CSV table of C-alpha atoms in Angstrom, one decimal:
chain,number,residue,atom,x,y,z
K,1,MET,CA,30.6,16.5,-31.6
K,2,SER,CA,32.3,13.2,-30.9
K,3,ALA,CA,35.2,14.7,-29.9
K,4,ALA,CA,33.9,17.1,-27.5
K,5,THR,CA,35.1,17.3,-24.0
K,6,THR,CA,33.5,18.0,-20.8
K,7,GLY,CA,33.1,21.7,-20.0
K,8,GLN,CA,33.1,23.1,-23.6
K,9,VAL,CA,30.9,25.9,-24.7
K,10,VAL,CA,28.9,25.0,-27.8
K,11,GLY,CA,26.5,27.0,-30.1
K,12,ILE,CA,23.3,25.5,-31.0
K,13,CYS,CA,22.2,27.3,-34.3
K,14,THR,CA,19.4,26.8,-37.1
K,15,ALA,CA,19.5,27.9,-40.5
K,16,GLU,CA,17.7,30.6,-42.7
K,17,SER,CA,18.3,31.5,-46.3
K,18,GLY,CA,21.8,29.8,-46.3
K,19,ARG,CA,23.1,31.4,-43.1
K,20,LEU,CA,23.6,29.9,-39.5
K,21,LEU,CA,21.6,31.9,-36.7
K,22,LEU,CA,23.1,31.1,-33.4
K,23,GLN,CA,20.0,30.3,-31.2
K,24,ALA,CA,21.4,29.4,-27.9
K,25,THR,CA,24.8,28.4,-25.8
K,26,ALA,CA,25.2,25.5,-24.0
K,27,VAL,CA,28.0,23.4,-21.7
K,28,VAL,CA,29.1,20.0,-22.7
K,29,ARG,CA,27.9,18.0,-19.3
K,30,GLU,CA,29.4,14.6,-20.3
K,31,GLN,CA,31.8,13.2,-23.1
K,32,PRO,CA,29.9,11.7,-26.0
K,33,ALA,CA,29.0,8.3,-26.0
K,34,SER,CA,27.8,5.7,-28.4
K,35,HIS,CA,24.3,4.6,-28.3
K,36,SER,CA,22.6,1.5,-29.8
K,37,ILE,CA,19.2,3.5,-30.2
K,38,THR,CA,18.5,7.2,-29.6
K,39,PRO,CA,18.1,7.8,-26.2
K,40,ASN,CA,14.4,8.6,-25.1
K,41,ALA,CA,15.1,11.9,-24.2
K,42,VAL,CA,15.5,12.8,-27.9
K,43,THR,CA,13.5,10.6,-29.9
K,44,GLY,CA,11.2,12.9,-30.5
K,45,LEU,CA,13.8,15.3,-32.2
K,46,TYR,CA,15.9,12.8,-34.2
K,47,GLY,CA,13.6,9.5,-34.6
K,48,GLU,CA,14.9,6.2,-34.0
K,49,LEU,CA,18.6,5.8,-35.0
K,50,ALA,CA,20.8,3.1,-34.7
K,51,ASP,CA,24.4,3.3,-33.3
K,52,ARG,CA,24.8,6.9,-33.4
K,53,VAL,CA,27.1,9.0,-30.8
K,54,PHE,CA,25.1,11.4,-28.5
K,55,CYS,CA,26.5,14.5,-26.4
K,56,LYS,CA,24.8,15.5,-23.1
K,57,ILE,CA,24.4,19.2,-22.6
K,58,GLU,CA,23.7,21.5,-19.8
K,59,ASN,CA,23.1,25.3,-18.8
K,60,VAL,CA,21.5,25.9,-21.9
K,61,GLN,CA,21.0,29.7,-22.7
K,62,LEU,CA,19.0,31.5,-25.1
K,63,THR,CA,20.6,34.1,-27.3
K,64,GLY,CA,17.7,35.0,-29.7
K,65,SER,CA,18.6,34.2,-33.1
K,66,ILE,CA,21.7,36.2,-33.6
K,67,PRO,CA,23.6,35.7,-37.0
K,68,VAL,CA,26.7,33.8,-37.1
K,69,ASP,CA,29.6,36.5,-37.8
K,70,GLU,CA,31.8,35.9,-40.9
K,71,SER,CA,34.7,36.3,-38.8
K,72,ILE,CA,33.6,33.1,-37.1
K,73,LEU,CA,32.5,31.1,-40.2
K,74,SER,CA,32.6,32.6,-43.6
K,75,ALA,CA,29.3,32.9,-45.5
K,76,GLU,CA,30.9,30.5,-47.8
K,77,ALA,CA,31.8,28.0,-45.4
K,78,GLN,CA,28.2,28.6,-43.7
K,79,LYS,CA,26.5,27.4,-47.0
K,80,ASP,CA,28.9,24.5,-48.0
K,81,LEU,CA,28.1,23.3,-44.0
K,82,LEU,CA,24.4,23.5,-44.5
K,83,ASN,CA,24.5,21.8,-47.9
K,84,GLY,CA,26.4,18.7,-46.4
K,85,GLN,CA,25.6,16.2,-43.8
K,86,ALA,CA,27.8,17.7,-41.1
K,87,THR,CA,26.0,19.3,-38.4
K,88,VAL,CA,28.9,20.6,-36.4
K,89,LYS,CA,31.7,22.9,-37.0
K,90,ARG,CA,34.8,22.7,-34.6
K,91,LEU,CA,36.2,26.5,-34.2
K,92,THR,CA,39.3,25.4,-32.0
K,93,LYS,CA,41.7,22.5,-32.1
K,94,ALA,CA,40.7,19.8,-29.9
K,95,THR,CA,42.5,19.2,-26.6
K,96,LYS,CA,43.0,16.5,-24.1
K,97,LYS,CA,40.2,16.4,-21.7
K,98,PRO,CA,41.7,17.9,-18.4
K,99,LYS,CA,41.8,16.0,-15.2
K,100,ARG,CA,38.8,16.8,-13.0
K,101,ALA,CA,39.5,19.4,-10.6
K,102,ALA,CA,38.6,19.5,-6.8
K,103,LYS,CA,35.0,21.0,-6.9
K,104,GLN,CA,35.6,24.5,-5.3
K,105,ASN,CA,33.5,26.5,-2.7
K,106,PRO,CA,31.8,29.2,-5.1
K,107,VAL,CA,33.0,31.9,-2.3
K,108,SER,CA,36.7,30.6,-2.7
K,109,VAL,CA,39.2,33.2,-3.6
K,110,ALA,CA,41.3,33.6,-6.6
K,111,PRO,CA,44.8,34.7,-6.1
K,112,ASP,CA,45.8,38.2,-7.5
K,113,LEU,CA,46.7,38.3,-10.9
K,114,GLU,CA,48.2,40.9,-13.4
K,115,PRO,CA,45.0,42.1,-15.4
K,116,ILE,CA,45.4,41.9,-19.0
K,117,GLU,CA,46.5,45.4,-20.8
K,118,LEU,CA,43.9,47.1,-22.4
K,119,ASP,CA,44.8,49.6,-25.0
K,120,SER,CA,46.6,52.7,-23.1
K,121,VAL,CA,43.6,54.8,-22.4
K,122,GLU,CA,42.8,57.1,-19.4
K,123,LEU,CA,39.1,57.7,-18.0
K,124,GLN,CA,38.4,61.7,-17.2
K,125,PHE,CA,35.5,62.4,-15.8
K,126,ALA,CA,34.6,64.8,-12.8
K,127,ILE,CA,32.9,63.6,-9.5
K,128,PRO,CA,31.9,66.6,-7.4
K,129,PRO,CA,34.2,66.5,-4.1
K,130,ASP,CA,31.4,66.7,-1.9
K,131,VAL,CA,29.6,63.9,-2.8
K,132,ASP,CA,29.8,61.1,-0.3
K,133,GLU,CA,27.5,57.9,-1.0
K,134,PHE,CA,27.3,54.2,-1.5
K,135,VAL,CA,26.0,52.2,-4.5
K,136,VAL,CA,25.2,48.7,-4.6
K,137,GLY,CA,25.0,45.8,-7.3
K,138,LEU,CA,23.1,42.6,-7.0
K,139,ASP,CA,23.5,39.6,-9.2
K,140,PRO,CA,20.0,37.5,-8.2
K,141,THR,CA,19.8,33.9,-8.1
K,142,ALA,CA,16.6,31.8,-8.6
K,143,ALA,CA,14.3,31.5,-5.7
K,144,THR,CA,11.7,29.2,-4.6
K,145,TRP,CA,8.1,29.5,-5.3
K,146,GLU,CA,7.3,27.9,-1.9
K,147,SER,CA,9.0,31.0,-0.5
K,148,ALA,CA,7.1,33.5,-2.5
K,149,MET,CA,10.4,34.3,-4.2
K,150,THR,CA,12.1,35.7,-1.3
K,151,VAL,CA,14.6,32.7,-0.5
K,152,GLY,CA,17.0,30.9,-3.1
K,153,THR,CA,19.1,27.7,-2.8
K,154,LYS,CA,22.3,29.5,-3.8
K,155,LYS,CA,23.4,32.8,-2.2
K,156,MET,CA,23.7,35.6,-4.6
K,157,PRO,CA,26.5,38.1,-4.5
K,158,SER,CA,26.2,41.7,-4.1
K,159,PHE,CA,29.2,44.1,-4.5
K,160,ALA,CA,29.2,47.8,-2.8
K,161,LEU,CA,31.1,51.0,-4.1
K,162,ARG,CA,31.8,54.3,-2.5
K,163,ILE,CA,31.7,57.8,-4.5
K,164,LYS,CA,33.9,60.0,-2.1
K,165,ASP,CA,36.5,62.5,-2.3
K,166,GLY,CA,35.9,63.1,-6.0
K,167,ARG,CA,36.5,59.3,-7.0
K,168,LEU,CA,35.3,55.7,-6.8
K,169,SER,CA,36.3,53.3,-4.7
K,170,VAL,CA,35.3,49.6,-3.3
K,171,ALA,CA,33.3,49.7,-0.1
K,172,GLU,CA,34.7,48.1,3.1
K,173,SER,CA,34.3,44.3,2.6
K,174,PRO,CA,32.3,45.0,-0.8
K,175,LEU,CA,31.3,41.4,-1.7
K,176,ALA,CA,28.3,40.0,0.2
K,177,LEU,CA,26.6,37.0,0.0
K,178,HIS,CA,22.8,36.6,0.6
K,179,LEU,CA,20.4,33.6,0.9
K,180,THR,CA,17.3,35.9,1.1
K,181,ASN,CA,16.1,39.1,0.1
K,182,ASN,CA,15.8,40.5,3.4
K,183,ASP,CA,19.4,40.2,4.1
K,184,PHE,CA,20.1,41.8,0.8
K,185,TRP,CA,18.1,44.7,1.7
K,186,GLN,CA,19.4,44.8,5.3
K,187,ARG,CA,22.9,45.4,3.6
K,188,VAL,CA,21.8,48.3,1.0
K,189,ASN,CA,19.6,49.7,4.4
K,190,ASP,CA,22.8,49.7,6.7
K,191,LEU,CA,25.3,51.3,4.0
K,192,LYS,CA,22.2,53.7,3.1
K,193,ALA,CA,23.0,53.2,-0.4
K,194,SER,CA,21.9,56.1,-2.8
K,195,LEU,CA,21.1,53.3,-5.8
K,196,THR,CA,20.7,49.8,-6.3
K,197,CYS,CA,21.5,48.2,-9.4
K,198,ILE,CA,20.2,44.5,-10.0
K,199,ASP,CA,21.3,42.3,-12.6
K,200,GLY,CA,17.8,41.1,-13.7
K,201,PRO,CA,14.5,42.0,-15.3
K,202,CYS,CA,12.3,44.8,-13.6
K,203,GLY,CA,9.2,44.1,-15.8
K,204,THR,CA,8.0,41.9,-18.4
K,205,ASN,CA,6.0,42.3,-21.9
K,206,GLY,CA,3.4,39.6,-21.7
K,207,PRO,CA,4.4,37.1,-18.9
K,208,ARG,CA,2.6,37.9,-15.5
K,209,LEU,CA,2.9,36.1,-12.1
K,210,LEU,CA,0.1,35.1,-10.3
K,211,ASP,CA,-1.0,36.4,-7.0
K,212,ALA,CA,1.5,36.3,-3.9
K,213,TYR,CA,4.4,34.9,-6.4
K,214,SER,CA,3.3,31.4,-6.4
K,215,ALA,CA,3.7,30.6,-10.2
K,216,TRP,CA,3.4,32.1,-13.6
K,217,ALA,CA,0.0,32.6,-15.5
K,218,ASP,CA,-0.5,30.0,-18.4
K,219,ASP,CA,-2.4,32.9,-20.2
K,220,GLY,CA,0.2,35.5,-20.2
K,221,CYS,CA,0.8,37.3,-23.7
K,222,HIS,CA,3.8,36.7,-25.8
K,223,GLY,CA,5.2,40.4,-25.9
K,224,THR,CA,8.9,40.9,-26.0
K,225,ARG,CA,10.6,43.6,-23.9
K,226,ASP,CA,11.4,46.7,-26.0
K,227,SER,CA,14.7,46.9,-24.2
K,228,GLU,CA,15.7,43.1,-25.0
K,229,ILE,CA,15.1,43.9,-28.5
K,230,GLN,CA,17.2,47.3,-28.9
K,231,LEU,CA,20.0,45.8,-26.8
K,232,TYR,CA,20.3,42.6,-29.2
K,233,ARG,CA,20.5,45.0,-32.4
K,234,GLU,CA,23.3,46.3,-30.5
K,235,GLY,CA,25.3,42.8,-30.3
K,236,VAL,CA,24.4,42.2,-26.7
K,237,GLY,CA,22.8,38.4,-26.3
K,238,LEU,CA,20.0,38.3,-23.7
K,239,PHE,CA,18.0,35.7,-22.2
K,240,TRP,CA,14.3,36.5,-23.6
K,241,THR,CA,11.9,37.2,-20.9
K,242,SER,CA,9.0,35.7,-22.8
K,243,GLN,CA,6.3,33.5,-22.1
K,244,ASN,CA,7.9,30.7,-23.7
K,245,THR,CA,11.0,31.0,-21.3
K,246,VAL,CA,8.9,31.3,-18.2
K,247,MET,CA,6.7,28.3,-19.1
K,248,ASN,CA,9.4,26.0,-20.4
K,249,PHE,CA,12.9,26.9,-18.7
K,250,LYS,CA,12.7,25.8,-15.0
K,251,GLY,CA,15.2,27.7,-13.3
K,252,PRO,CA,15.5,30.7,-15.5
K,253,ASP,CA,11.6,31.3,-14.7
K,254,ARG,CA,12.6,31.3,-10.9
K,255,TRP,CA,15.4,34.1,-11.6
K,256,ILE,CA,12.9,36.2,-13.6
K,257,ALA,CA,10.5,35.8,-10.7
K,258,ARG,CA,12.7,36.7,-8.0
K,259,SER,CA,14.2,39.7,-9.7
K,260,LEU,CA,10.5,40.9,-10.5
K,261,ARG,CA,10.2,40.4,-6.7
K,262,LEU,CA,13.0,42.4,-5.6
K,263,PHE,CA,11.8,45.0,-7.8
K,264,SER,CA,8.8,45.2,-6.1
K,265,GLU,CA,10.2,45.3,-2.6
K,266,SER,CA,11.5,48.1,-0.4
K,267,PRO,CA,9.9,50.8,-2.5
K,268,THR,CA,11.5,53.7,-1.2
K,269,ILE,CA,15.0,52.4,-2.3
K,270,GLU,CA,15.9,53.5,-5.5
K,271,LYS,CA,16.6,50.6,-8.3
K,272,ILE,CA,17.9,50.3,-11.9
K,273,GLU,CA,18.3,47.2,-14.0
K,274,THR,CA,21.6,46.7,-16.0
K,275,HIS,CA,22.8,43.4,-18.1
K,276,PRO,CA,26.3,42.7,-17.0
K,277,HIS,CA,27.3,41.1,-20.3
K,278,GLY,CA,26.0,44.2,-22.2
K,279,ALA,CA,27.6,46.4,-19.2
K,280,PHE,CA,31.1,44.7,-20.0
K,281,LEU,CA,30.6,44.7,-23.8
K,282,PHE,CA,29.9,48.6,-23.9
K,283,LEU,CA,33.0,49.4,-21.9
K,284,TRP,CA,35.3,47.1,-23.9
K,285,HIS,CA,34.2,49.0,-27.1
K,286,SER,CA,34.5,52.2,-25.2
K,287,PHE,CA,38.0,51.3,-24.4
K,288,GLY,CA,38.8,50.6,-28.1
K,289,GLN,CA,38.6,46.9,-28.2
K,290,GLU,CA,36.8,45.0,-30.9
K,291,GLY,CA,34.3,42.1,-30.6
K,292,LYS,CA,33.4,40.9,-27.3
K,293,PRO,CA,35.4,39.8,-24.2
K,294,PRO,CA,36.5,36.5,-23.8
K,295,GLU,CA,33.6,33.9,-22.3
K,296,LYS,CA,33.2,34.9,-18.8
K,297,SER,CA,33.6,31.4,-17.6
K,298,LYS,CA,37.0,31.3,-18.6
K,299,LEU,CA,40.4,32.7,-17.1
K,300,ALA,CA,40.8,35.0,-20.0
K,301,GLY,CA,37.3,36.3,-19.6
K,302,GLN,CA,37.7,37.3,-15.8
K,303,ASP,CA,41.0,38.5,-16.5
K,304,ALA,CA,39.3,40.8,-19.1
K,305,ARG,CA,36.3,42.0,-17.0
K,306,PHE,CA,38.9,42.2,-13.9
K,307,ALA,CA,40.9,44.7,-16.0
K,308,ILE,CA,37.8,46.8,-17.0
K,309,LEU,CA,36.8,47.3,-13.4
K,310,LYS,CA,40.1,48.0,-12.7
K,311,LYS,CA,40.0,50.9,-14.8
K,312,PHE,CA,37.6,52.6,-12.4
K,313,LEU,CA,38.5,51.0,-9.1
K,314,PRO,CA,42.3,51.3,-8.6
K,315,ASP,CA,41.7,49.5,-5.1
K,316,LEU,CA,40.1,46.2,-6.5
K,317,THR,CA,41.8,43.4,-6.1
K,318,ARG,CA,40.9,39.6,-7.7
K,319,LYS,CA,40.0,38.5,-4.3
K,320,MET,CA,37.2,40.7,-4.0
K,321,VAL,CA,36.0,39.4,-7.2
K,322,PRO,CA,36.9,35.7,-6.9
K,323,ASP,CA,34.5,34.5,-9.8
K,324,HIS,CA,32.1,35.6,-12.7
K,325,ASP,CA,29.2,36.0,-10.4
K,326,ALA,CA,31.1,38.4,-8.3
K,327,MET,CA,32.4,40.3,-11.1
K,328,ASP,CA,28.5,40.4,-12.4
K,329,SER,CA,27.5,42.2,-9.3
K,330,ALA,CA,30.7,44.4,-9.4
K,331,VAL,CA,29.8,45.7,-12.5
K,332,ALA,CA,26.0,46.3,-11.9
K,333,ALA,CA,27.6,48.2,-8.8
K,334,LEU,CA,29.6,50.3,-11.6
K,335,VAL,CA,26.8,50.8,-13.7
K,336,ALA,CA,25.0,52.5,-10.6
K,337,ALA,CA,28.0,54.5,-9.7
K,338,LEU,CA,28.2,55.8,-13.5
K,339,HIS,CA,24.4,56.4,-13.4
K,340,ARG,CA,24.7,58.6,-10.3
K,341,LEU,CA,27.1,60.6,-12.1
K,342,GLY,CA,25.0,61.2,-15.5
K,343,LEU,CA,27.1,58.6,-17.4
K,344,THR,CA,24.6,55.8,-18.4
K,345,THR,CA,22.1,55.6,-21.2
K,346,SER,CA,19.0,53.7,-21.4
K,347,PHE,CA,17.3,50.8,-23.4
K,348,GLY,CA,13.4,50.1,-23.9
K,349,THR,CA,10.6,51.9,-22.7
K,350,MET,CA,8.4,51.9,-19.7
K,351,LYS,CA,5.4,51.0,-21.4
K,352,ASN,CA,6.8,47.4,-22.7
K,353,GLY,CA,8.9,46.0,-20.2
K,354,GLY,CA,10.9,48.6,-18.5
K,355,LEU,CA,14.5,50.0,-18.9
K,356,ILE,CA,17.9,48.7,-19.0
K,357,TRP,CA,20.8,51.0,-18.2
K,358,MET,CA,24.2,50.7,-19.7
K,359,PRO,CA,27.4,52.4,-19.4
K,360,ASN,CA,27.9,55.5,-21.5
K,361,ILE,CA,31.6,56.7,-21.1
K,362,SER,CA,32.8,57.2,-24.5
K,363,ASP,CA,33.3,60.9,-24.1
K,364,GLN,CA,35.4,60.3,-21.0
K,365,VAL,CA,37.8,58.0,-22.6
K,366,ARG,CA,41.4,59.6,-23.7
K,367,ARG,CA,43.9,57.6,-25.6
K,368,ASN,CA,47.4,58.1,-25.7
K,369,GLY,CA,48.4,61.3,-27.9
K,370,GLU,CA,44.8,62.9,-27.6
K,371,ASN,CA,44.3,66.2,-25.7
């Protein structure tokens, strides 16, 4: 990775039987630098090496042992790589490091852009004309233990849709940003929303929280949620809600804890869980696309996600979903709307960690030339 540039996404792999297994993704934090000796932070991993190049990374996201597809790196190439001394394979041409852009406010809006073209498809599903209700999607952020998982340091976006007059549409001022749980629930109550869909776990299958959401118990068992296993087998990479995650990954552990708190609050409000990456992937395939949408942190990935949302919401503009967090909350709201219309399917079991809901619209998609 000596030629890596800031902001690049990298895959962290292990090997098994001559094949690479993607275990996590990360973002290059700083350009690689030469060190006379191994940095203290990674001496335990690499030992004491002299005059080597090391690269700082951040935003590590566990993926859960996903075999590297042969379309990315052939089986022969993987074997050759593992038989040699190289530990990195560049999959794209190196580019010059771009000039550092001025830091943007996370709520700044992107200009309206022409959506990318998905295959010419039409959506055909019936919405009862007498239905008039709102649904809300939420993309939670990590909260603090001091607030008992009710207040975060970063605002979390919610998005509201309306089902009315036989169609889906965005609500008035659909995107809202919330620092506290109470602020979010006030938004849901003001809309009298029929369903709230949250991008976060509704339960676990092992890890447990101490009373009053003060910390994770260190004696939780190591079960994995049935829903996460099933979605992984469908090609959806998730952040495992395991005991290892909650005890060793600060940030994700507080996101998981806050999500559990949100699901426990306002018991009269109906709530379901979704996973935005999975939801976009299911919709991408429903529209006849192969593989996965481009990375959501890239402009092409945001264009693809906007195009998917636009299929359902003709009145959606890029100003309403200025970044990928807003798009995640919007697709959560879309899953809520589809759920109300009976167009979702569940993964997992209530016994072992709860259900994750995904769009199920294959029968509603018509391509050119089809009746």
